Amino acid sequence: MTATRPAEFTLPGVTALHRLPQHDAEALTNGGNQALIVLGDQVYNLRITRAGKLILTK
C-alpha cells in the first residue's frame, strides 16, 4: 500500500516542522521539571529527565 501525502507537503519550502506550533518544554514547566497537561477530561504529566529527555505519562 502506498501512502499519499496532503498537497501542501509537496509545496516547495513547506515542511511539517514549519506548520506545527512549537512550545519550549522549560517554559511549560516554569523552569522546573514537571507540568500537567489537560486534554478534555484527561490529565497527563510531562516530565523533563536529568538526561534532558521528555516523558509524557497519563
mmCIF file of C-alpha atoms in Angstrom:
data_model
loop_
_atom_site.group_PDB
_atom_site.id
_atom_site.type_symbol
_atom_site.label_atom_id
_atom_site.label_comp_id
_atom_site.label_asym_id
_atom_site.label_seq_id
_atom_site.Cartn_x
_atom_site.Cartn_y
_atom_site.Cartn_z
ATOM 1 C CA MET A 1 0.000 0.000 0.000
ATOM 2 C CA THR A 2 1.363 3.412 -0.946
ATOM 3 C CA ALA A 3 0.879 6.330 1.425
ATOM 4 C CA THR A 4 -0.423 9.555 -0.037
ATOM 5 C CA ARG A 5 0.584 12.949 1.215
ATOM 6 C CA PRO A 6 -1.534 16.080 1.519
ATOM 7 C CA ALA A 7 -0.945 18.560 -1.297
ATOM 8 C CA GLU A 8 0.704 21.117 0.993
ATOM 9 C CA PHE A 9 3.607 18.716 1.659
ATOM 10 C CA THR A 10 4.527 18.920 -1.997
ATOM 11 C CA LEU A 11 4.863 22.721 -1.970
ATOM 12 C CA PRO A 12 8.483 23.907 -2.035
ATOM 13 C CA GLY A 13 9.774 25.075 1.353
ATOM 14 C CA VAL A 14 6.832 23.709 3.357
ATOM 15 C CA THR A 15 7.747 21.106 5.952
ATOM 16 C CA ALA A 16 5.773 19.629 8.818
ATOM 17 C CA LEU A 17 8.046 21.406 11.319
ATOM 18 C CA HIS A 18 7.207 24.801 9.855
ATOM 19 C CA ARG A 19 3.475 24.166 10.182
ATOM 20 C CA LEU A 20 3.387 22.818 13.750
ATOM 21 C CA PRO A 21 3.230 25.079 16.810
ATOM 22 C CA GLN A 22 6.362 24.952 18.945
ATOM 23 C CA HIS A 23 6.478 25.179 22.745
ATOM 24 C CA ASP A 24 9.568 25.322 24.924
ATOM 25 C CA ALA A 25 9.405 22.467 27.458
ATOM 26 C CA GLU A 26 11.214 24.500 30.123
ATOM 27 C CA ALA A 27 8.680 27.302 29.677
ATOM 28 C CA LEU A 28 5.832 24.787 30.048
ATOM 29 C CA THR A 29 7.341 23.633 33.346
ATOM 30 C CA ASN A 30 8.111 27.206 34.519
ATOM 31 C CA GLY A 31 11.794 26.305 34.830
ATOM 32 C CA GLY A 32 11.070 23.130 36.784
ATOM 33 C CA ASN A 33 10.971 19.587 35.511
ATOM 34 C CA GLN A 34 7.237 18.751 35.526
ATOM 35 C CA ALA A 35 3.988 20.139 34.150
ATOM 36 C CA LEU A 36 0.429 18.881 33.935
ATOM 37 C CA ILE A 37 -1.219 18.880 30.519
ATOM 38 C CA VAL A 38 -5.005 18.612 30.290
ATOM 39 C CA LEU A 39 -6.742 17.169 27.244
ATOM 40 C CA GLY A 40 -10.503 17.021 27.655
ATOM 41 C CA ASP A 41 -11.094 15.240 30.956
ATOM 42 C CA GLN A 42 -7.668 13.530 30.944
ATOM 43 C CA VAL A 43 -4.611 14.841 32.815
ATOM 44 C CA TYR A 44 -1.105 13.989 31.621
ATOM 45 C CA ASN A 45 2.234 14.545 33.353
ATOM 46 C CA LEU A 46 5.100 15.956 31.299
ATOM 47 C CA ARG A 47 8.496 15.389 32.892
ATOM 48 C CA ILE A 48 11.969 16.508 31.845
ATOM 49 C CA THR A 49 14.533 13.892 32.911
ATOM 50 C CA ARG A 50 18.041 14.616 34.171
ATOM 51 C CA ALA A 51 19.273 13.452 30.771
ATOM 52 C CA GLY A 52 17.168 16.131 29.051
ATOM 53 C CA LYS A 53 14.562 13.735 27.666
ATOM 54 C CA LEU A 54 10.787 14.212 27.812
ATOM 55 C CA ILE A 55 8.390 11.684 29.300
ATOM 56 C CA LEU A 56 4.629 12.087 28.942
ATOM 57 C CA THR A 57 2.506 9.811 31.141
ATOM 58 C CA LYS A 58 -1.183 9.533 31.850
#
